[in-house]
Short mmCIF file of C-alpha atoms and ligand atoms in Angstrom, two decimals:
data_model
loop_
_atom_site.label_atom_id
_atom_site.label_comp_id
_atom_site.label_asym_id
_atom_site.label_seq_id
_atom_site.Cartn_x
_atom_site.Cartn_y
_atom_site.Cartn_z
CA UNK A 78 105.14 71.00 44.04
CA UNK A 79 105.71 72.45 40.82
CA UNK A 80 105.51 76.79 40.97
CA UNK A 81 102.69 77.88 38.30
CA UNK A 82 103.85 80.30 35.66
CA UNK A 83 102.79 83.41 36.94
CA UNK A 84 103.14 87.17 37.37
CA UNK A 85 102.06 87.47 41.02
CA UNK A 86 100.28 84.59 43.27
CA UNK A 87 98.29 85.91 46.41
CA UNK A 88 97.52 82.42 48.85
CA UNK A 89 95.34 82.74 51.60
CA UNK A 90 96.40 86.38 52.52
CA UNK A 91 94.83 88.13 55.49
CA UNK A 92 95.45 91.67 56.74
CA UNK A 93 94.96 93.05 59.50
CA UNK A 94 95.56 96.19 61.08
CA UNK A 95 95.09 95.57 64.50
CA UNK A 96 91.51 94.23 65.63
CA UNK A 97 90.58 95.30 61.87
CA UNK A 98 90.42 93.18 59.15
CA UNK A 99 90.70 94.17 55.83
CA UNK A 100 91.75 91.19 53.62
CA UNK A 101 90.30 87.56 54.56
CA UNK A 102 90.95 84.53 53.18
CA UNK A 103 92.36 86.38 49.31
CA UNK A 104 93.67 83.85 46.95
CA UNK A 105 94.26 84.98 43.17
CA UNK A 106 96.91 84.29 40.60
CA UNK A 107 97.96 86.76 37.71
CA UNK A 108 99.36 85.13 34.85
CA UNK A 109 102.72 85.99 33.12
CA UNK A 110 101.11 88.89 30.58
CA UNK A 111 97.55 89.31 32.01
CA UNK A 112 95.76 92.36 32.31
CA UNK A 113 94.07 92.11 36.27
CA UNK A 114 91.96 94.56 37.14
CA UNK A 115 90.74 94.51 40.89
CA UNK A 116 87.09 96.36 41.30
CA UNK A 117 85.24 96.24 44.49
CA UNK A 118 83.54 98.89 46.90
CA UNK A 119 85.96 101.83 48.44
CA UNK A 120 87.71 100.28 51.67
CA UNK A 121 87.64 97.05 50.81
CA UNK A 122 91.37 97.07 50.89
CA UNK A 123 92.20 96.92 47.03
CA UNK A 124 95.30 99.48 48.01
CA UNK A 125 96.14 97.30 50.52
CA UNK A 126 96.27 94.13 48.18
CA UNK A 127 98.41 96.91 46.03
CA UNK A 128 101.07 97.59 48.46
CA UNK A 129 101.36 94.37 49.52
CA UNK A 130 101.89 92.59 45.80
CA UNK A 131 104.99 95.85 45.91
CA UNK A 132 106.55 94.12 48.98
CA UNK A 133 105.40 97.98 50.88
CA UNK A 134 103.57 95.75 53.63
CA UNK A 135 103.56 92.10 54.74
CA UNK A 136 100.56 89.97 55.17
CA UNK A 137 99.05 89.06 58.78
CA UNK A 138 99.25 85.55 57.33
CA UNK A 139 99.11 84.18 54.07
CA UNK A 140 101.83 84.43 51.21
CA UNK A 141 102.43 86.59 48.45
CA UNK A 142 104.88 86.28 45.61
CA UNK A 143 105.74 88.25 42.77
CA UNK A 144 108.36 86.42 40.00
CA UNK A 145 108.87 89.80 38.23
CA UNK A 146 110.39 93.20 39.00
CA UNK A 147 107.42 95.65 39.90
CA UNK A 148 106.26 99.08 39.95
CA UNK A 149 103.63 100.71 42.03
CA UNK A 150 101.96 103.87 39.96
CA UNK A 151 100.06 106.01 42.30
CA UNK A 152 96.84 107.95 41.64
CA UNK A 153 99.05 111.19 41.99
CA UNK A 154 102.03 110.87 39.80
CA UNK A 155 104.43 111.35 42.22
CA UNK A 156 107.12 112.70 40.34
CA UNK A 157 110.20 114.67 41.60
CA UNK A 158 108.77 118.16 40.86
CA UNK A 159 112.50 119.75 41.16
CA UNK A 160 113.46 117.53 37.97
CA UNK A 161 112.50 118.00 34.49
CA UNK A 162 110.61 115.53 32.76
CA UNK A 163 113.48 113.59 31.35
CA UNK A 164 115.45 114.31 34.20
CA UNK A 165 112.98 112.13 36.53
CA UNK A 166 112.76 109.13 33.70
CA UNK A 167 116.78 109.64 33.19
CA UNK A 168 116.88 108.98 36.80
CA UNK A 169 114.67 105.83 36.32
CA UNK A 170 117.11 104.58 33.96
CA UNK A 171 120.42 105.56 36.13
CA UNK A 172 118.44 103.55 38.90
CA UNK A 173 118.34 100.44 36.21
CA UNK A 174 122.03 100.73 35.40
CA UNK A 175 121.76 102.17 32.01
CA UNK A 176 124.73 103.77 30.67
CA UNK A 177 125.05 107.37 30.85
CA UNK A 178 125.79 107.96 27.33
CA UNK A 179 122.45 105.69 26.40
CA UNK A 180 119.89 107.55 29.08
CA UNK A 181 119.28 110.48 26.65
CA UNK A 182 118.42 108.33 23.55
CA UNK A 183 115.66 106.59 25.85
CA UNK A 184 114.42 108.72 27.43
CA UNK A 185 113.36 110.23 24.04
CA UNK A 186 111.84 106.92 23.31
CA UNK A 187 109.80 106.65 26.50
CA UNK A 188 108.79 110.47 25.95
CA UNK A 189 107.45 109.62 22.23
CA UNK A 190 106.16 106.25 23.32
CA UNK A 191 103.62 108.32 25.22
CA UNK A 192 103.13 110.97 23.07
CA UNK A 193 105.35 113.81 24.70
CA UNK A 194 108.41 114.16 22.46
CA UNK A 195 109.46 117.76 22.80
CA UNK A 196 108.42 117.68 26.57
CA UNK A 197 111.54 116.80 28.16
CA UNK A 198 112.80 119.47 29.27
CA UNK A 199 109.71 121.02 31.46
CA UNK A 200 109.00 120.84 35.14
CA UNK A 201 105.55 118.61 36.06
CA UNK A 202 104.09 121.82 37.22
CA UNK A 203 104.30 123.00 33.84
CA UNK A 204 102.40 119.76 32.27
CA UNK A 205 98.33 118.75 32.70
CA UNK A 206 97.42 116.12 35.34
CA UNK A 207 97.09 113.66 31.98
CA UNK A 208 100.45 114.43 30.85
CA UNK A 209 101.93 114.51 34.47
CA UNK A 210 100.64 110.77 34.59
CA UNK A 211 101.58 109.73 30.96
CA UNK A 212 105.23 111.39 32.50
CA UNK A 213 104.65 108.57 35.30
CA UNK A 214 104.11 105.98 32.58
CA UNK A 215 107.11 106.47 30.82
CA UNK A 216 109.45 106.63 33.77
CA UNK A 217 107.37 102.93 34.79
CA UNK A 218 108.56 101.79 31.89
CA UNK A 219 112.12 102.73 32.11
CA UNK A 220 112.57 100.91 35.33
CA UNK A 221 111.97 97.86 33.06
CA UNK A 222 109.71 96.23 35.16
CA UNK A 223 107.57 93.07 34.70
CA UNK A 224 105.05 93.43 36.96
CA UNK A 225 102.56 97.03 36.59
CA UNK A 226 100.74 97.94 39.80
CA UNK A 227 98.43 100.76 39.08
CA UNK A 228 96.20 101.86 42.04
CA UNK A 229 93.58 104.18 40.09
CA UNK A 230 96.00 105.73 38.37
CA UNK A 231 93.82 107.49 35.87
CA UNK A 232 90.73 108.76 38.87
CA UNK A 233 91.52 112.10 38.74
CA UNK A 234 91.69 112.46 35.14
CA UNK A 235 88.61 113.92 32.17
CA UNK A 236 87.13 111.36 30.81
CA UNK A 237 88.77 112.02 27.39
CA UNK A 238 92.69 111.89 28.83
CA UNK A 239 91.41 108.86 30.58
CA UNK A 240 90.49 107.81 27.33
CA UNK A 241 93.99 108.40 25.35
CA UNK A 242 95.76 106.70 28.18
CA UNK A 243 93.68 103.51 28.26
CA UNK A 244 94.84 103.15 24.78
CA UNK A 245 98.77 103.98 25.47
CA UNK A 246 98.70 101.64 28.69
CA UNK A 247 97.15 98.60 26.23
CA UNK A 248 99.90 99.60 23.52
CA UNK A 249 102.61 99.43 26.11
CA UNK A 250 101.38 96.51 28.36
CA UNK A 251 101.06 94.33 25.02
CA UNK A 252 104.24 95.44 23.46
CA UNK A 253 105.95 94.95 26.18
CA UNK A 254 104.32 91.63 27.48
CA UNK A 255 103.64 92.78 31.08
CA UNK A 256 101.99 91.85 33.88
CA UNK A 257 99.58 94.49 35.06
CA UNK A 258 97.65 94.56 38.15
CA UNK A 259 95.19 97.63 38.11
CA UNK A 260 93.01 98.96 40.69
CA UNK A 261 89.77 100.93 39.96
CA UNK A 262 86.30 101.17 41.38
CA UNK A 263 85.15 102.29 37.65
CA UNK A 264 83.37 99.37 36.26
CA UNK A 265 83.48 100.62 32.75
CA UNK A 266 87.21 101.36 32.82
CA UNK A 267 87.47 97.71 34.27
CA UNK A 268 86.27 96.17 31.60
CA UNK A 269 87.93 98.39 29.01
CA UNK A 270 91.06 97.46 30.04
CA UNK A 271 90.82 93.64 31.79
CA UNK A 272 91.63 90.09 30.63
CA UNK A 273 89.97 89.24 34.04
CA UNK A 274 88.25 91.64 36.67
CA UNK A 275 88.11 90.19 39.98
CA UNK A 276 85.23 91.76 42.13
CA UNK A 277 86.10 91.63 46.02
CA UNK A 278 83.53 92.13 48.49
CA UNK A 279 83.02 95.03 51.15
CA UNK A 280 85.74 95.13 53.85
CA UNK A 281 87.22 91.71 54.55
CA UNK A 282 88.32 92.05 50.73
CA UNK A 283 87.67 89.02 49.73
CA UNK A 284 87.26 87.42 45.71
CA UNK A 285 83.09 87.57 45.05
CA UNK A 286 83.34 86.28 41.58
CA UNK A 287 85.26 86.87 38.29
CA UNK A 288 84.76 87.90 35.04
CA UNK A 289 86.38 87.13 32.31
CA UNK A 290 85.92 89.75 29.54
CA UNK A 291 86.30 88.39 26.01
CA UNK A 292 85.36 91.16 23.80
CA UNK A 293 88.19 92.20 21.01
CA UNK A 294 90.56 94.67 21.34
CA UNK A 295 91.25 97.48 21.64
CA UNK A 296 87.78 98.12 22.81
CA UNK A 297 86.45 101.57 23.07
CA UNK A 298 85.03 102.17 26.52
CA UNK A 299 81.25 103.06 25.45
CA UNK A 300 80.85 100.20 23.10
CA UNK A 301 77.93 97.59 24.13
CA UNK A 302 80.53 94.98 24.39
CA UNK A 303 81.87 97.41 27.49
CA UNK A 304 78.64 98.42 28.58
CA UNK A 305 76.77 94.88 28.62
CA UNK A 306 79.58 93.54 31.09
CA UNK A 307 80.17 97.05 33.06
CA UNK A 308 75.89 96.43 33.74
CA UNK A 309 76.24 92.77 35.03
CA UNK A 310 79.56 94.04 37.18
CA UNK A 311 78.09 96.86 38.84
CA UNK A 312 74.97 94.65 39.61
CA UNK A 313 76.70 92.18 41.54
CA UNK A 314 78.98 94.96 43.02
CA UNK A 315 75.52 96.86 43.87
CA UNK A 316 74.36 93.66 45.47
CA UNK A 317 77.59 93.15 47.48
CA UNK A 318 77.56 96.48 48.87
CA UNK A 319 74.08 96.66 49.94
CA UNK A 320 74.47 93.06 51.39
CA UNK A 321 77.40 94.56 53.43
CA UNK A 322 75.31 97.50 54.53
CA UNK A 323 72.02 94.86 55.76
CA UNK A 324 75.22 93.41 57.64
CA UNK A 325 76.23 96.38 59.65
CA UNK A 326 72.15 97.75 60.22
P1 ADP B 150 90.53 100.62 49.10
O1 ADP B 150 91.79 100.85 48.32
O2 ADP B 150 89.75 99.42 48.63
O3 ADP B 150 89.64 101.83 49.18
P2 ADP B 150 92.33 100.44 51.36
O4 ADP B 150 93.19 99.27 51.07
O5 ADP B 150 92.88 101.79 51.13
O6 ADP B 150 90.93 100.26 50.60
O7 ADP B 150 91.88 100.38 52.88
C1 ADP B 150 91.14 99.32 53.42
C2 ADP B 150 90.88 99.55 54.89
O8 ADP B 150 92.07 99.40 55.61
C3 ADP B 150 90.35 100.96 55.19
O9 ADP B 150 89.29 100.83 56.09
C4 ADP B 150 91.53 101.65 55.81
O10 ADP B 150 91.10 102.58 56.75
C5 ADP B 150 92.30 100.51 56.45
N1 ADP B 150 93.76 100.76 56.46
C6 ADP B 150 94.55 100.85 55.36
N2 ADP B 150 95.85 101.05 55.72
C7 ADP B 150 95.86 101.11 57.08
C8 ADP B 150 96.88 101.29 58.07
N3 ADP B 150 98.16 101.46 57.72
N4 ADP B 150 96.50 101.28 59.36
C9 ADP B 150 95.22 101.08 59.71
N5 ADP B 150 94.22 100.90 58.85
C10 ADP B 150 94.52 100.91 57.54
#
């Protein structure tokens, strides 16, 4: 059997946690540069699916496989709040292998790459939530990776940061030729960002339908392109959840 060319392949995967199942029956491929984005009611295991893509968890049964080295990004940035800014993407790099002498030289080129030069030598507490994730970005990027897991990594965020990072995240994913796989249960940021949105179902997370979304890029998140596909989304993800909820009546 020949192995398709692609970033991550999810067969048949179930999850359960005990007597509850959160995953049935999930089978989805990312392709080598795609843009996934997973959208589907809260609970329906999407951070599940997340962690176990990472290799954080194992499937009850089922397989999945991942050809490239990944990330996870958390909602939270999760950086070391005792290092500096470049400190925490210099230790990104030391992780990699990267030459001493070379770490300080990158890690100006992540910092600029998301707009921060200068910012290297504060603490995250010193930085806005926007800039603590574009921080988290950067040091994603200096572990080299292939494979981008992003588990609603910009929720917390104003609408206008969100904004600026949905266009650095496109910049970097397509200069760098990534695989991303992006949680969300914002339709409109879905769409914004997606080759392909898969929409899973209420818990068992399962695959309801997909969209591909061919509009140009980069899109801007309130343009009818956006909207038009955002409606027919949320409809069927409306439909899904209220079919769920005649389930458990
Ligand atoms: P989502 O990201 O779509 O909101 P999650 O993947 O976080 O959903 O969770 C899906 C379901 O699995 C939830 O009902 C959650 O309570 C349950 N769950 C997640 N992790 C565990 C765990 N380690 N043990 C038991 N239940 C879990």
């Amino acid at each position: 059997m020949t192995t398709a060319h692609s970033g991550v392949s999810i067969r048949k995967v179930r999850k359960a946690y005990g007597n509850v199942e959160v995953i049935r029956e999930l089978s989805v491929d990312v392709h080598e540069g795609e843009f996934m984005v997973f959208v589907g009611p809260s609970g329906c295991g999407k951070s599940t699916l997340l962690n176990l893509i990472a290799g954080l968890d194992r499937p009850t049964s089922g397989r999945v496989t991942s050809e490239g080295r990944t990330t996870l990004m958390f909602q939270e940035s999760a950086l070391f709040p005792w290092l500096t800014v470049g400190a925490n993407i210099s230790l990104a790099l030391k992780l990699r292998g990267v030459p001493r002498s070379d770490r300080p030289g990158q890690v100006r080129a992540l910092l600029s790459s998301v707009q921060l030069e200068g910012f290297g030598d504060r603490l995250p507490h010193e930085l806005s939530g926007g800039m603590r994730q574009r921080v988290a970005i950067a040091r994603a990027f200096a572990q080299d990776v292939e494979v981008l897991l992003m588990d609603e990594p910009f929720g917390a965020l104003d609408a206008m940061t969100r904004d600026l990072l949905h266009d650095e995240l496109e910049r970097l994913w397509l200069d760098r030729g990534l695989s991303v796989v992006f949680v969300t249960h914002n339709v409109r940021e879905a769409v914004r960002l997606a080759d392909r949105v898969v929409l899973l179902s209420s818990r068992p997370g399962r695959v309801v339908e997909e969209f591909h979304v061919a509009a140009d890029r980069p899109r801007r998140i309130e343009s009818p392109e956006v909207s038009g596909l955002a409606g027919t989304i949320t409809a069927s993800l409306r439909q899904e959840v209220s079919r769920h909820a005649a389930d458990v009546v």
